[in-house]
Amino acid sequence: MPVSLLDEVREMSKEFFKLPLEEKEKYSSKGDDLEGYGNTNAVQRGSLNWNDKLHLQVYPEEKRQLLCWPENPQHFRTTLHEYSKKNLMILRTLLKAMARSLNLEEERFLELWGDENEDNTHARFNFYPRCPMSDQVVGLKPHGDGTAITMLLQDKEVEGLQVVKDDRWFRVPVIPHALTILVGDQMEIASNGVFKSPTHKAVVNPQYDRMSLAMLFIPSLDKEIGPLEELINEERPQLYKRLKDYGQVYTQSIPSGKRPIDMMKIN
Ligand SMILES: O=C(O)CCC(=O)C(=O)O
Ligand SMILES: [Fe+2]
């Protein structure tokens, strides 16, 4: 991945969010689905998120809703297309490495995800305007991602991502030329709990705006996801149920305030 492409994506994303509201609203959600420009969906993430977002499906390509794809900045669409292609290549390398690390056949996770014609990939641009009372708002509330894998491009200078480990919050440092990989719930399920989907949140800075771009890799809705047989044994029984379309479980469990992945656990 050329470093210049990372910078270009960061730049164009900031440029987009700085446009006048009327201009951005041209790309607002059409109908009642997730896609398009807007504030973080209140039902999905609670009402107090200090976050502006632009949500676009990038794969399968025929599902792109180009009406929501900005034409301002001018190169937005072509750059996002380039960036998505590169991300998918990295995803495939990553999934192979993750399979090898568990002594699985290299293709094992790839069989579930990573097919640009079948699986769903969404780009979620986040923008967190600076906020003088930053300690009283949250950029994005604590959550786990419902994806298989999330590849996050963080702001080059402004830190904001925090992750829970052992019941404590840890700050994730900014590394300008790196992507941050987050394991999503569906990878936790498929790996029978070996890889954990971390609870994370984004905090807001009092002085500086911050952006991030999450590429969300989601299995096709008709693929069944469940713990891989090779990872179930006497010492480690099957810990999660099998299902299709985890997105539904995810949305349904939001009102309960519980983590969606908990609904998938076999007790
Ligand atoms: O802005 C960030 O660093 C986190 C974004 C995030 O968690 C998400 O989009 O799901
Ligand atoms: Fe997230």
CSV table of C-alpha atoms and ligand atoms in Angstrom, one decimal:
chain,number,residue,atom,x,y,z
A,1,MET,CA,0.0,0.0,0.0
A,2,PRO,CA,1.7,3.3,-1.0
A,3,VAL,CA,2.0,5.7,1.9
A,4,SER,CA,0.8,8.5,-0.5
A,5,LEU,CA,-2.5,6.7,-0.9
A,6,LEU,CA,-3.1,6.6,2.9
A,7,ASP,CA,-2.5,10.4,3.0
A,8,GLU,CA,-4.7,11.0,0.1
A,9,VAL,CA,-7.6,9.1,1.7
A,10,ARG,CA,-7.1,11.0,4.9
A,11,GLU,CA,-7.0,14.3,3.1
A,12,MET,CA,-10.1,13.7,0.9
A,13,SER,CA,-12.1,12.5,3.9
A,14,LYS,CA,-11.3,15.7,5.9
A,15,GLU,CA,-12.1,17.8,2.8
A,16,PHE,CA,-15.5,16.1,2.4
A,17,PHE,CA,-16.5,16.6,6.1
A,18,LYS,CA,-15.5,20.3,5.9
A,19,LEU,CA,-17.9,21.0,3.0
A,20,PRO,CA,-21.0,23.0,3.8
A,21,LEU,CA,-23.8,20.9,5.3
A,22,GLU,CA,-26.0,21.4,2.2
A,23,GLU,CA,-23.3,20.0,0.0
A,24,LYS,CA,-22.7,17.0,2.3
A,25,GLU,CA,-26.5,16.3,2.5
A,26,LYS,CA,-26.6,15.6,-1.2
A,27,TYR,CA,-25.1,12.3,-0.2
A,28,SER,CA,-27.4,11.6,2.7
A,29,SER,CA,-28.9,8.2,3.2
A,30,LYS,CA,-31.5,7.4,0.5
A,31,GLY,CA,-34.4,5.6,2.1
A,32,ASP,CA,-34.0,3.9,5.4
A,33,ASP,CA,-30.7,2.1,5.0
A,34,LEU,CA,-27.4,2.7,6.6
A,35,GLU,CA,-25.6,4.2,3.6
A,36,GLY,CA,-24.7,7.7,3.0
A,37,TYR,CA,-23.8,10.8,5.0
A,38,GLY,CA,-25.3,11.5,8.4
A,39,ASN,CA,-24.8,11.5,12.1
A,40,THR,CA,-24.2,8.1,13.7
A,41,ASN,CA,-27.5,6.3,13.6
A,42,ALA,CA,-29.0,6.9,17.0
A,43,VAL,CA,-30.7,3.6,17.2
A,44,GLN,CA,-27.5,1.8,16.4
A,45,ARG,CA,-25.1,3.4,18.7
A,46,GLY,CA,-27.0,5.4,21.2
A,47,SER,CA,-27.7,9.1,21.0
A,48,LEU,CA,-24.7,10.8,22.4
A,49,ASN,CA,-22.0,10.1,19.8
A,50,TRP,CA,-20.0,13.1,18.7
A,51,ASN,CA,-19.5,11.8,15.3
A,52,ASP,CA,-20.3,12.6,11.7
A,53,LYS,CA,-20.1,9.7,9.2
A,54,LEU,CA,-20.2,8.6,5.6
A,55,HIS,CA,-21.1,5.0,5.1
A,56,LEU,CA,-20.6,3.4,1.7
A,57,GLN,CA,-20.8,-0.2,0.5
A,58,VAL,CA,-17.8,-0.8,-1.8
A,59,TYR,CA,-18.2,-4.6,-2.5
A,60,PRO,CA,-19.7,-6.4,-4.3
A,61,GLU,CA,-19.2,-3.7,-6.8
A,62,GLU,CA,-22.6,-3.9,-8.3
A,63,LYS,CA,-24.1,-3.0,-4.9
A,64,ARG,CA,-22.4,0.4,-4.9
A,65,GLN,CA,-25.0,3.2,-4.4
A,66,LEU,CA,-23.1,5.8,-6.4
A,67,LEU,CA,-25.7,8.4,-5.5
A,68,CYS,CA,-24.2,8.5,-2.0
A,69,TRP,CA,-20.6,8.6,-3.3
A,70,PRO,CA,-19.2,12.1,-3.1
A,71,GLU,CA,-18.1,13.8,-6.3
A,72,ASN,CA,-16.5,16.5,-4.2
A,73,PRO,CA,-13.5,16.3,-3.7
A,74,GLN,CA,-13.4,15.4,-7.3
A,75,HIS,CA,-11.1,12.3,-7.0
A,76,PHE,CA,-13.1,10.9,-4.1
A,77,ARG,CA,-14.7,8.0,-6.0
A,78,THR,CA,-11.6,6.9,-7.8
A,79,THR,CA,-9.4,7.1,-4.7
A,80,LEU,CA,-11.9,5.1,-2.6
A,81,HIS,CA,-12.0,2.5,-5.4
A,82,GLU,CA,-8.2,2.2,-5.4
A,83,TYR,CA,-8.0,2.1,-1.6
A,84,SER,CA,-10.6,-0.6,-1.4
A,85,LYS,CA,-8.8,-2.8,-3.8
A,86,LYS,CA,-5.6,-2.5,-1.8
A,87,ASN,CA,-7.4,-3.2,1.4
A,88,LEU,CA,-8.9,-6.3,0.0
A,89,MET,CA,-5.4,-7.6,-1.0
A,90,ILE,CA,-4.2,-6.9,2.6
A,91,LEU,CA,-7.2,-8.7,4.0
A,92,ARG,CA,-6.5,-11.8,2.0
A,93,THR,CA,-2.9,-11.9,3.2
A,94,LEU,CA,-4.0,-11.3,6.7
A,95,LEU,CA,-6.6,-14.0,6.7
A,96,LYS,CA,-4.1,-16.5,5.4
A,97,ALA,CA,-1.6,-15.6,8.1
A,98,MET,CA,-4.3,-15.8,10.8
A,99,ALA,CA,-5.2,-19.3,9.6
A,100,ARG,CA,-1.6,-20.4,9.5
A,101,SER,CA,-1.1,-19.1,13.1
A,102,LEU,CA,-3.8,-21.6,14.2
A,103,ASN,CA,-2.3,-24.5,12.2
A,104,LEU,CA,-5.3,-24.4,9.8
A,105,GLU,CA,-5.3,-24.8,6.1
A,106,GLU,CA,-4.3,-21.4,4.7
A,107,GLU,CA,-7.6,-20.9,2.8
A,108,ARG,CA,-9.8,-21.7,5.8
A,109,PHE,CA,-10.8,-18.1,6.7
A,110,LEU,CA,-10.6,-17.0,3.1
A,111,GLU,CA,-13.3,-19.5,2.3
A,112,LEU,CA,-15.6,-17.5,4.6
A,113,TRP,CA,-14.5,-14.0,3.6
A,114,GLY,CA,-12.5,-12.1,1.1
A,115,ASP,CA,-14.5,-12.6,-2.1
A,116,GLU,CA,-15.2,-9.2,-3.6
A,117,ASN,CA,-18.1,-10.6,-5.7
A,118,GLU,CA,-19.9,-12.2,-2.8
A,119,ASP,CA,-18.9,-10.7,0.5
A,120,ASN,CA,-19.9,-7.3,1.7
A,121,THR,CA,-17.3,-4.6,2.3
A,122,HIS,CA,-18.3,-1.2,3.6
A,123,ALA,CA,-16.3,1.9,4.1
A,124,ARG,CA,-17.2,3.9,7.1
A,125,PHE,CA,-15.7,7.4,7.2
A,126,ASN,CA,-15.8,8.9,10.7
A,127,PHE,CA,-15.3,12.5,11.5
A,128,TYR,CA,-15.0,13.8,15.1
A,129,PRO,CA,-15.1,17.6,15.3
A,130,ARG,CA,-13.1,19.1,18.1
A,131,CYS,CA,-15.2,19.7,21.2
A,132,PRO,CA,-14.3,22.0,24.0
A,133,MET,CA,-16.2,19.8,26.5
A,134,SER,CA,-14.5,16.7,25.1
A,135,ASP,CA,-14.7,14.9,28.5
A,136,GLN,CA,-18.5,15.1,28.4
A,137,VAL,CA,-19.1,13.5,25.0
A,138,VAL,CA,-17.9,10.3,23.4
A,139,GLY,CA,-17.0,10.1,19.7
A,140,LEU,CA,-18.2,6.6,19.4
A,141,LYS,CA,-19.6,4.7,22.4
A,142,PRO,CA,-18.0,1.4,23.5
A,143,HIS,CA,-18.8,-1.4,21.0
A,144,GLY,CA,-17.4,-4.4,19.3
A,145,ASP,CA,-17.5,-4.5,15.5
A,146,GLY,CA,-20.0,-6.9,14.0
A,147,THR,CA,-17.5,-7.6,11.1
A,148,ALA,CA,-15.1,-10.4,10.4
A,149,ILE,CA,-12.3,-8.0,10.3
A,150,THR,CA,-12.1,-4.2,10.5
A,151,MET,CA,-9.1,-2.4,8.9
A,152,LEU,CA,-8.9,1.0,10.4
A,153,LEU,CA,-7.1,4.0,8.9
A,154,GLN,CA,-6.5,6.4,11.8
A,155,ASP,CA,-5.9,10.1,11.7
A,156,LYS,CA,-2.2,10.8,11.1
A,157,GLU,CA,-1.8,13.1,14.1
A,158,VAL,CA,-4.7,13.0,16.4
A,159,GLU,CA,-5.1,10.0,18.7
A,160,GLY,CA,-8.6,8.8,19.8
A,161,LEU,CA,-9.1,5.1,19.7
A,162,GLN,CA,-9.2,3.2,23.0
A,163,VAL,CA,-9.5,-0.6,23.5
A,164,VAL,CA,-10.5,-2.6,26.6
A,165,LYS,CA,-8.1,-5.2,27.9
A,166,ASP,CA,-8.5,-6.8,31.4
A,167,ASP,CA,-11.3,-4.4,32.2
A,168,ARG,CA,-9.1,-1.3,31.6
A,169,TRP,CA,-9.0,1.2,28.8
A,170,PHE,CA,-5.8,1.4,26.7
A,171,ARG,CA,-5.0,4.1,24.2
A,172,VAL,CA,-4.1,2.9,20.8
A,173,PRO,CA,-1.2,5.0,19.5
A,174,VAL,CA,-1.2,6.7,16.1
A,175,ILE,CA,1.2,5.1,13.7
A,176,PRO,CA,1.1,7.3,10.6
A,177,HIS,CA,2.0,4.6,8.0
A,178,ALA,CA,0.1,1.7,9.4
A,179,LEU,CA,-3.5,0.4,9.5
A,180,THR,CA,-5.0,-0.8,12.7
A,181,ILE,CA,-6.6,-4.2,12.5
A,182,LEU,CA,-9.6,-5.0,14.7
A,183,VAL,CA,-10.9,-8.5,15.0
A,184,GLY,CA,-14.6,-8.4,14.6
A,185,ASP,CA,-17.3,-10.6,16.3
A,186,GLN,CA,-17.6,-12.9,13.3
A,187,MET,CA,-13.9,-13.8,13.5
A,188,GLU,CA,-14.3,-14.4,17.2
A,189,ILE,CA,-17.1,-16.8,16.4
A,190,ALA,CA,-15.3,-18.6,13.5
A,191,SER,CA,-12.1,-19.0,15.6
A,192,ASN,CA,-14.2,-20.4,18.5
A,193,GLY,CA,-13.0,-17.6,20.7
A,194,VAL,CA,-9.3,-17.8,20.0
A,195,PHE,CA,-9.3,-14.4,18.4
A,196,LYS,CA,-11.2,-11.9,20.5
A,197,SER,CA,-13.2,-9.0,19.2
A,198,PRO,CA,-12.2,-6.1,21.5
A,199,THR,CA,-14.6,-3.6,23.0
A,200,HIS,CA,-13.4,-0.2,21.7
A,201,LYS,CA,-14.5,3.5,21.6
A,202,ALA,CA,-13.3,6.7,20.1
A,203,VAL,CA,-12.8,9.8,22.3
A,204,VAL,CA,-12.9,13.4,21.1
A,205,ASN,CA,-10.1,15.9,21.2
A,206,PRO,CA,-10.7,19.4,22.7
A,207,GLN,CA,-8.4,21.1,20.2
A,208,TYR,CA,-8.2,19.1,17.0
A,209,ASP,CA,-10.6,17.5,14.6
A,210,ARG,CA,-10.0,13.8,14.0
A,211,MET,CA,-10.9,11.4,11.2
A,212,SER,CA,-10.8,7.7,10.7
A,213,LEU,CA,-11.8,5.3,8.0
A,214,ALA,CA,-13.0,1.8,9.0
A,215,MET,CA,-13.1,-0.8,6.2
A,216,LEU,CA,-15.7,-3.3,7.4
A,217,PHE,CA,-15.3,-6.8,6.0
A,218,ILE,CA,-18.6,-8.7,6.4
A,219,PRO,CA,-19.4,-12.2,5.2
A,220,SER,CA,-22.1,-12.6,2.6
A,221,LEU,CA,-25.5,-12.8,4.3
A,222,ASP,CA,-26.2,-16.3,3.1
A,223,LYS,CA,-22.9,-17.8,4.3
A,224,GLU,CA,-23.2,-19.8,7.6
A,225,ILE,CA,-20.7,-18.6,10.2
A,226,GLY,CA,-19.8,-20.8,13.1
A,227,PRO,CA,-16.8,-22.1,15.0
A,228,LEU,CA,-14.5,-24.1,12.6
A,229,GLU,CA,-14.6,-27.9,13.2
A,230,GLU,CA,-10.8,-28.0,13.6
A,231,LEU,CA,-11.0,-25.6,16.5
A,232,ILE,CA,-13.6,-27.6,18.5
A,233,ASN,CA,-12.3,-30.4,20.7
A,234,GLU,CA,-12.6,-31.8,24.2
A,235,GLU,CA,-10.6,-29.1,25.8
A,236,ARG,CA,-12.3,-26.4,23.8
A,237,PRO,CA,-15.9,-27.3,23.2
A,238,GLN,CA,-18.0,-25.2,20.7
A,239,LEU,CA,-18.5,-21.9,22.4
A,240,TYR,CA,-20.7,-20.1,19.8
A,241,LYS,CA,-23.8,-20.9,17.8
A,242,ARG,CA,-23.8,-21.1,14.1
A,243,LEU,CA,-25.8,-18.6,12.0
A,244,LYS,CA,-26.3,-16.6,8.9
A,245,ASP,CA,-26.6,-12.9,8.8
A,246,TYR,CA,-25.1,-11.9,12.1
A,247,GLY,CA,-26.1,-8.3,11.3
A,248,GLN,CA,-29.6,-9.1,12.4
A,249,VAL,CA,-28.5,-10.3,15.8
A,250,TYR,CA,-26.3,-7.3,16.1
A,251,THR,CA,-29.1,-4.8,15.5
A,252,GLN,CA,-31.6,-6.7,17.7
A,253,SER,CA,-29.3,-6.8,20.7
A,254,ILE,CA,-28.6,-3.1,20.8
A,255,PRO,CA,-31.6,-2.1,22.9
A,256,SER,CA,-30.6,-4.6,25.6
A,257,GLY,CA,-27.3,-2.8,26.0
A,258,LYS,CA,-25.5,-6.2,26.0
A,259,ARG,CA,-22.8,-7.1,23.6
A,260,PRO,CA,-24.3,-8.8,20.5
A,261,ILE,CA,-21.6,-11.5,20.7
A,262,ASP,CA,-22.9,-12.6,24.1
A,263,MET,CA,-26.2,-13.6,22.4
A,264,MET,CA,-24.1,-16.1,20.3
A,265,LYS,CA,-22.5,-17.8,23.3
A,266,ILE,CA,-23.5,-21.4,24.2
A,267,ASN,CA,-23.6,-21.7,27.9
B,1,LIG,O1,-12.5,6.3,15.0
B,1,LIG,C1,-12.0,5.2,15.4
B,1,LIG,O2,-10.8,5.2,15.7
B,1,LIG,C2,-12.9,4.0,15.7
B,1,LIG,C3,-14.0,3.8,14.6
B,1,LIG,C4,-14.8,2.6,14.9
B,1,LIG,O3,-14.7,2.0,15.9
B,1,LIG,C5,-15.8,2.2,14.0
B,1,LIG,O4,-16.1,2.9,12.9
B,1,LIG,O5,-16.4,1.1,14.2
B,2,FE,FE,-15.6,0.0,15.8
